[in-house]
């Protein structure tokens, strides 16, 4: 496998996801306020500023899980010609090299 640069890989996963993550953040907050019965008190201007700041600070943490996993699998295949298989019963990657990478960079993917 070619040299793995975690920061670069994370940037590639997040690339093009700003709009989707912002939309998800705003819709989630509106839904929360609606269910709490406080939708009338919601300041949409402040919400949009908060969404821009939150998403701008860490797009990866706000991406939906399935979308993030799909992009990670696609990028591994494109960049390294490695098929990233998911063992539905495991809590870590099945591939020994990927498991070692995960242990080396614990916390970076959360």
Backbone as a chain_set.jsonl record, in Angstrom:
{"seq": "XXXXXXXXXXXXXXXXXXXXXXXXXXXXXXXXXXXXXXXXXXXXXXXXXXXXXXXXXXXXXXXXXXXXXXXXXXXXXXXXXXXXXXXXXXXXXXXXXXXXXXXXXXXXXX", "coords": {"N": [[0.85, -1.175, 0.0], [0.555, 2.213, -0.789], [2.13, 5.146, 0.661], [0.4, 6.364, 3.465], [-1.406, 9.155, 4.21], [-3.004, 10.497, 6.729], [-4.271, 12.99, 7.304], [-4.567, 14.09, 4.735], [-6.181, 12.125, 3.596], [-8.515, 12.348, 5.168], [-9.292, 14.918, 4.403], [-9.95, 14.416, 1.74], [-12.136, 12.717, 2.07], [-13.948, 14.488, 3.244], [-14.236, 16.344, 1.249], [-16.39, 18.194, -0.771], [-18.617, 17.81, 0.815], [-19.713, 19.787, 2.354], [-22.158, 21.237, 1.878], [-24.131, 19.194, 2.144], [-23.697, 18.339, 4.802], [-24.246, 20.702, 6.194], [-26.927, 21.111, 5.556], [-28.042, 18.825, 6.752], [-27.409, 19.336, 9.446], [-28.899, 21.715, 9.979], [-31.542, 20.857, 9.401], [-31.777, 18.861, 11.326], [-31.593, 20.32, 13.729], [-33.874, 21.969, 13.493], [-35.881, 20.035, 13.485], [-35.506, 18.979, 16.057], [-36.166, 21.24, 17.652], [-38.823, 21.564, 16.882], [-39.994, 19.2, 17.86], [-39.546, 19.618, 20.558], [-41.22, 21.649, 21.027], [-40.456, 24.269, 20.829], [-40.134, 25.675, 18.511], [-41.041, 28.153, 17.695], [-39.444, 29.949, 19.02], [-37.025, 29.782, 17.832], [-34.221, 31.211, 16.361], [-33.574, 31.759, 13.185], [-31.515, 32.974, 11.787], [-29.364, 32.978, 13.623], [-29.164, 30.225, 13.843], [-28.298, 29.522, 11.276], [-25.754, 30.698, 11.26], [-24.552, 29.272, 13.357], [-24.643, 26.717, 12.252], [-22.946, 27.004, 10.025], [-20.509, 27.521, 11.328], [-20.163, 25.161, 12.9], [-20.12, 23.099, 10.973], [-18.06, 24.006, 9.348], [-15.928, 23.787, 11.1], [-15.627, 21.024, 11.549], [-16.333, 18.953, 9.315], [-16.323, 16.184, 8.894], [-17.212, 15.001, 11.317], [-19.864, 15.617, 11.282], [-20.922, 14.411, 9.099], [-23.155, 12.02, 7.704], [-23.2, 8.663, 8.812], [-23.377, 6.373, 7.003], [-22.906, 7.589, 4.556], [-20.331, 8.608, 4.955], [-18.889, 6.226, 5.371], [-19.269, 5.017, 2.886], [-17.868, 6.791, 1.199], [-15.285, 6.501, 2.266], [-14.738, 3.807, 1.701], [-14.829, 3.91, -1.112], [-12.726, 5.711, -1.674], [-10.487, 4.322, -0.608], [-10.408, 2.221, -2.391], [-9.987, 3.575, -4.863], [-7.568, 5.021, -4.409], [-5.705, 3.216, -3.291], [-6.189, 0.746, -4.297], [-7.425, -1.134, -2.706], [-9.82, -3.195, -1.434], [-12.14, -2.341, 0.806], [-13.477, -4.191, 3.06], [-16.351, -4.801, 5.032], [-16.964, -6.262, 8.043], [-19.806, -7.252, 9.398], [-20.156, -8.073, 12.023], [-18.047, -7.217, 13.464], [-16.098, -4.856, 15.389], [-13.996, -3.47, 14.496], [-11.896, -2.844, 11.591], [-11.513, -5.593, 9.284], [-9.227, -6.159, 7.868], [-5.812, -6.649, 8.492], [-3.776, -4.704, 8.156], [-5.287, -2.359, 8.02], [-6.492, -2.431, 10.513], [-4.248, -2.1, 12.141], [-3.571, 0.481, 11.377], [-5.818, 1.837, 12.33], [-5.519, 1.472, 15.103], [-3.141, 2.865, 15.461], [-3.884, 5.463, 14.921], [-5.934, 6.123, 16.706], [-8.936, 7.731, 17.637], [-8.764, 9.678, 15.695], [-10.59, 9.132, 13.718], [-13.008, 9.529, 14.847]], "CA": [[0.0, 0.0, 0.0], [1.319, 3.462, -0.851], [2.171, 5.912, 1.923], [-0.924, 6.811, 3.891], [-1.412, 10.442, 4.896], [-4.323, 10.554, 7.343], [-4.862, 14.328, 7.132], [-4.965, 14.214, 3.335], [-7.297, 11.21, 3.386], [-9.692, 12.953, 5.791], [-9.692, 16.032, 3.535], [-10.605, 13.849, 0.556], [-13.452, 12.215, 2.494], [-14.792, 15.651, 3.518], [-14.355, 17.17, 0.043], [-17.705, 18.24, -1.399], [-19.659, 17.425, 1.758], [-20.105, 20.955, 3.148], [-23.588, 21.524, 1.713], [-24.925, 18.099, 2.704], [-23.556, 18.364, 6.258], [-24.946, 21.897, 6.675], [-28.359, 20.817, 5.424], [-28.379, 17.844, 7.784], [-27.329, 20.024, 10.741], [-30.038, 22.639, 10.107], [-32.775, 20.07, 9.477], [-31.791, 18.19, 12.621], [-31.916, 21.305, 14.777], [-35.275, 22.378, 13.332], [-36.689, 18.901, 13.932], [-35.376, 18.94, 17.513], [-36.944, 22.346, 18.211], [-40.238, 21.278, 16.621], [-40.407, 18.156, 18.808], [-39.481, 20.184, 21.906], [-42.259, 22.675, 21.119], [-39.821, 25.589, 20.921], [-39.825, 26.119, 17.147], [-41.354, 29.58, 17.589], [-38.361, 30.727, 19.63], [-35.797, 29.534, 17.081], [-33.702, 32.314, 15.551], [-33.019, 31.103, 12.008], [-30.244, 33.62, 11.461], [-28.352, 32.414, 14.52], [-29.021, 28.824, 13.488], [-27.469, 29.415, 10.072], [-24.377, 31.011, 11.661], [-24.075, 28.133, 14.144], [-24.437, 25.601, 11.317], [-21.734, 27.284, 9.245], [-19.347, 27.353, 12.21], [-20.024, 23.756, 13.29], [-19.735, 22.313, 9.808], [-16.743, 24.475, 8.929], [-14.914, 23.316, 12.047], [-15.398, 19.581, 11.441], [-17.319, 18.354, 8.414], [-16.353, 14.73, 9.072], [-18.016, 14.584, 12.472], [-21.278, 15.877, 11.007], [-21.375, 13.608, 7.959], [-23.936, 10.839, 8.05], [-22.332, 7.497, 8.887], [-23.365, 5.557, 5.788], [-22.278, 8.381, 3.501], [-18.912, 8.651, 5.273], [-18.351, 4.897, 5.114], [-19.275, 4.827, 1.437], [-16.747, 7.558, 0.632], [-14.034, 5.888, 2.718], [-14.55, 2.59, 0.904], [-14.538, 4.307, -2.493], [-11.378, 6.295, -1.718], [-9.489, 3.263, -0.433], [-10.337, 1.478, -3.647], [-9.396, 4.434, -5.886], [-6.202, 5.445, -4.101], [-4.79, 2.147, -2.891], [-6.629, -0.514, -4.896], [-7.741, -2.017, -1.591], [-11.26, -3.308, -1.218], [-12.39, -2.186, 2.237], [-14.607, -5.047, 3.407], [-16.934, -4.548, 6.344], [-17.488, -7.429, 8.742], [-20.951, -6.713, 10.14], [-20.099, -8.486, 13.418], [-16.793, -6.734, 14.058], [-16.088, -3.44, 15.761], [-12.814, -2.895, 13.85], [-11.709, -3.375, 10.231], [-11.087, -6.975, 9.178], [-7.889, -6.169, 7.293], [-4.801, -6.445, 9.525], [-3.103, -3.415, 7.96], [-6.222, -1.292, 8.387], [-6.656, -2.493, 11.969], [-3.039, -1.483, 12.704], [-3.72, 1.917, 11.129], [-6.84, 2.332, 13.248], [-4.914, 1.534, 16.436], [-2.111, 3.903, 15.442], [-4.513, 6.786, 14.853], [-7.185, 6.096, 17.486], [-9.514, 9.041, 17.916], [-8.752, 10.529, 14.509], [-11.75, 8.839, 12.895], [-14.254, 9.755, 15.578]], "C": [[0.896, 1.238, 0.0], [1.261, 4.177, 0.497], [0.785, 6.488, 2.228], [-0.794, 8.093, 4.691], [-2.829, 10.66, 5.426], [-5.002, 11.905, 7.122], [-5.364, 14.518, 5.704], [-6.174, 13.335, 3.046], [-8.586, 11.793, 3.963], [-10.199, 14.129, 4.961], [-10.422, 15.524, 2.3], [-11.987, 13.298, 0.901], [-14.417, 13.394, 2.661], [-15.051, 16.512, 2.276], [-15.751, 17.062, -0.573], [-18.868, 17.937, -0.469], [-20.216, 18.597, 2.574], [-21.61, 21.221, 3.074], [-24.469, 20.463, 2.374], [-24.881, 18.115, 4.231], [-24.294, 19.561, 6.859], [-26.452, 21.67, 6.645], [-28.818, 19.864, 6.524], [-28.394, 18.48, 9.172], [-28.564, 20.896, 10.966], [-31.34, 21.861, 10.244], [-32.896, 19.353, 10.815], [-32.17, 19.125, 13.749], [-33.369, 21.749, 14.695], [-36.196, 21.265, 13.825], [-36.672, 18.796, 15.455], [-36.249, 20.014, 18.162], [-38.449, 22.116, 18.025], [-40.763, 20.263, 17.635], [-40.422, 18.667, 20.249], [-40.559, 21.254, 22.117], [-41.702, 24.082, 21.212], [-39.465, 26.155, 19.547], [-40.076, 27.613, 16.967], [-40.259, 30.47, 18.151], [-37.048, 30.611, 18.86], [-35.435, 30.736, 16.217], [-32.964, 31.682, 14.367], [-31.692, 31.71, 11.566], [-29.112, 33.068, 12.31], [-28.106, 30.942, 14.21], [-28.121, 28.668, 12.264], [-26.007, 29.722, 10.377], [-23.78, 29.838, 12.436], [-23.778, 26.936, 13.242], [-23.153, 25.8, 10.521], [-20.477, 27.079, 10.08], [-19.103, 25.889, 12.532], [-19.526, 22.907, 12.128], [-18.345, 22.721, 9.319], [-15.628, 23.968, 9.819], [-14.615, 21.834, 11.877], [-16.491, 18.917, 10.617], [-17.451, 16.851, 8.673], [-17.253, 14.287, 10.218], [-19.506, 14.776, 12.228], [-21.804, 15.132, 9.781], [-22.177, 12.414, 8.463], [-23.035, 9.607, 7.909], [-22.24, 6.685, 7.607], [-22.683, 6.295, 4.643], [-20.762, 8.423, 3.702], [-18.26, 7.301, 4.948], [-18.262, 4.623, 3.613], [-18.102, 5.558, 0.781], [-15.403, 6.967, 1.031], [-13.74, 4.645, 1.888], [-14.156, 2.93, -0.527], [-13.117, 4.859, -2.613], [-10.285, 5.26, -1.532], [-9.313, 2.484, -1.726], [-9.643, 2.302, -4.728], [-7.914, 4.707, -5.64], [-5.23, 4.289, -3.905], [-5.128, 0.797, -3.503], [-6.858, -1.58, -3.829], [-9.254, -2.018, -1.434], [-11.494, -3.347, 0.287], [-13.649, -2.965, 2.577], [-15.066, -4.755, 4.83], [-17.487, -5.86, 6.894], [-18.58, -6.911, 9.664], [-20.908, -7.049, 11.629], [-18.859, -7.96, 14.138], [-16.903, -5.258, 14.416], [-14.872, -2.736, 15.17], [-12.687, -3.468, 12.448], [-11.134, -4.791, 10.259], [-9.656, -7.083, 8.671], [-6.85, -5.831, 8.361], [-4.098, -5.097, 9.395], [-4.007, -2.262, 8.375], [-6.451, -1.268, 9.891], [-5.455, -1.852, 12.657], [-3.09, 0.029, 12.532], [-4.711, 2.526, 12.101], [-6.263, 2.474, 14.652], [-3.892, 2.657, 16.527], [-2.739, 5.299, 15.537], [-5.835, 6.814, 15.598], [-7.667, 7.518, 17.792], [-9.589, 9.936, 16.696], [-9.986, 10.323, 13.649], [-13.058, 9.099, 13.617], [-14.716, 11.17, 15.445]], "O": [[1.89, 1.286, 0.724], [0.444, 3.847, 1.357], [0.107, 7.024, 1.351], [-0.142, 8.115, 5.735], [-3.742, 10.971, 4.662], [-6.186, 11.953, 6.787], [-6.456, 15.044, 5.489], [-7.089, 13.748, 2.334], [-9.633, 11.739, 3.318], [-11.408, 14.316, 4.831], [-11.401, 16.128, 1.86], [-12.911, 13.407, 0.095], [-15.577, 13.304, 2.261], [-15.982, 17.317, 2.261], [-16.228, 15.964, -0.86], [-20.004, 17.818, -0.929], [-21.105, 18.401, 3.402], [-22.258, 21.41, 4.103], [-25.428, 20.788, 3.073], [-25.907, 17.926, 4.883], [-24.903, 19.44, 7.922], [-27.16, 21.999, 7.597], [-29.858, 20.077, 7.148], [-29.281, 18.201, 9.979], [-29.198, 20.823, 12.019], [-32.157, 22.171, 11.111], [-33.988, 19.248, 11.373], [-32.966, 18.775, 14.62], [-34.029, 21.89, 15.724], [-37.184, 21.534, 14.509], [-37.708, 18.55, 16.073], [-36.984, 19.734, 19.109], [-39.246, 22.437, 18.907], [-41.843, 20.441, 18.2], [-41.218, 18.204, 21.065], [-40.785, 21.707, 23.239], [-42.408, 24.999, 21.633], [-38.593, 27.017, 19.435], [-39.397, 28.266, 16.174], [-40.167, 31.641, 17.78], [-36.067, 31.272, 19.201], [-36.256, 31.216, 15.435], [-31.87, 31.14, 14.525], [-30.84, 31.007, 11.023], [-28.042, 32.732, 11.801], [-26.975, 30.465, 14.302], [-27.275, 27.775, 12.227], [-25.112, 29.084, 9.821], [-22.636, 29.453, 12.198], [-22.79, 26.229, 13.439], [-22.364, 24.868, 10.364], [-19.491, 26.525, 9.595], [-17.969, 25.417, 12.45], [-18.616, 22.093, 12.287], [-17.549, 21.87, 8.923], [-14.51, 23.742, 9.355], [-13.468, 21.417, 12.042], [-17.457, 18.384, 11.163], [-18.557, 16.311, 8.671], [-17.976, 13.299, 10.094], [-20.326, 14.156, 12.905], [-22.99, 15.213, 9.461], [-21.894, 11.872, 9.531], [-22.213, 9.529, 6.996], [-21.141, 6.343, 7.17], [-21.963, 5.688, 3.85], [-19.999, 8.291, 2.745], [-17.201, 7.253, 4.321], [-17.277, 4.057, 3.138], [-17.427, 5.006, -0.088], [-14.478, 6.933, 0.219], [-12.615, 4.455, 1.425], [-13.253, 2.311, -1.091], [-12.391, 4.515, -3.545], [-9.264, 5.306, -2.218], [-8.195, 2.133, -2.104], [-8.79, 1.776, -5.443], [-7.103, 4.631, -6.563], [-4.069, 4.372, -4.305], [-4.433, -0.189, -3.257], [-6.536, -2.753, -4.014], [-9.881, -0.965, -1.315], [-11.083, -4.294, 0.958], [-14.76, -2.464, 2.406], [-14.253, -4.494, 5.716], [-18.36, -6.484, 6.291], [-18.288, -6.195, 10.622], [-21.562, -6.375, 12.425], [-18.665, -8.247, 15.319], [-17.689, -4.514, 13.83], [-14.731, -1.523, 15.326], [-13.312, -4.483, 12.144], [-10.362, -5.139, 11.153], [-8.948, -8.026, 9.027], [-6.993, -4.83, 9.064], [-3.849, -4.423, 10.395], [-3.555, -1.305, 9.004], [-6.59, -0.196, 10.48], [-5.618, -1.138, 13.646], [-2.699, 0.774, 13.43], [-4.476, 3.609, 12.638], [-6.492, 3.484, 15.317], [-3.789, 3.325, 17.556], [-2.179, 6.199, 16.163], [-6.773, 7.474, 15.152], [-6.878, 8.388, 18.162], [-10.398, 10.863, 16.662], [-10.393, 11.232, 12.925], [-14.125, 8.901, 13.035], [-15.752, 11.536, 16.0]]}, "num_chains": 1, "name": "protein.A"}
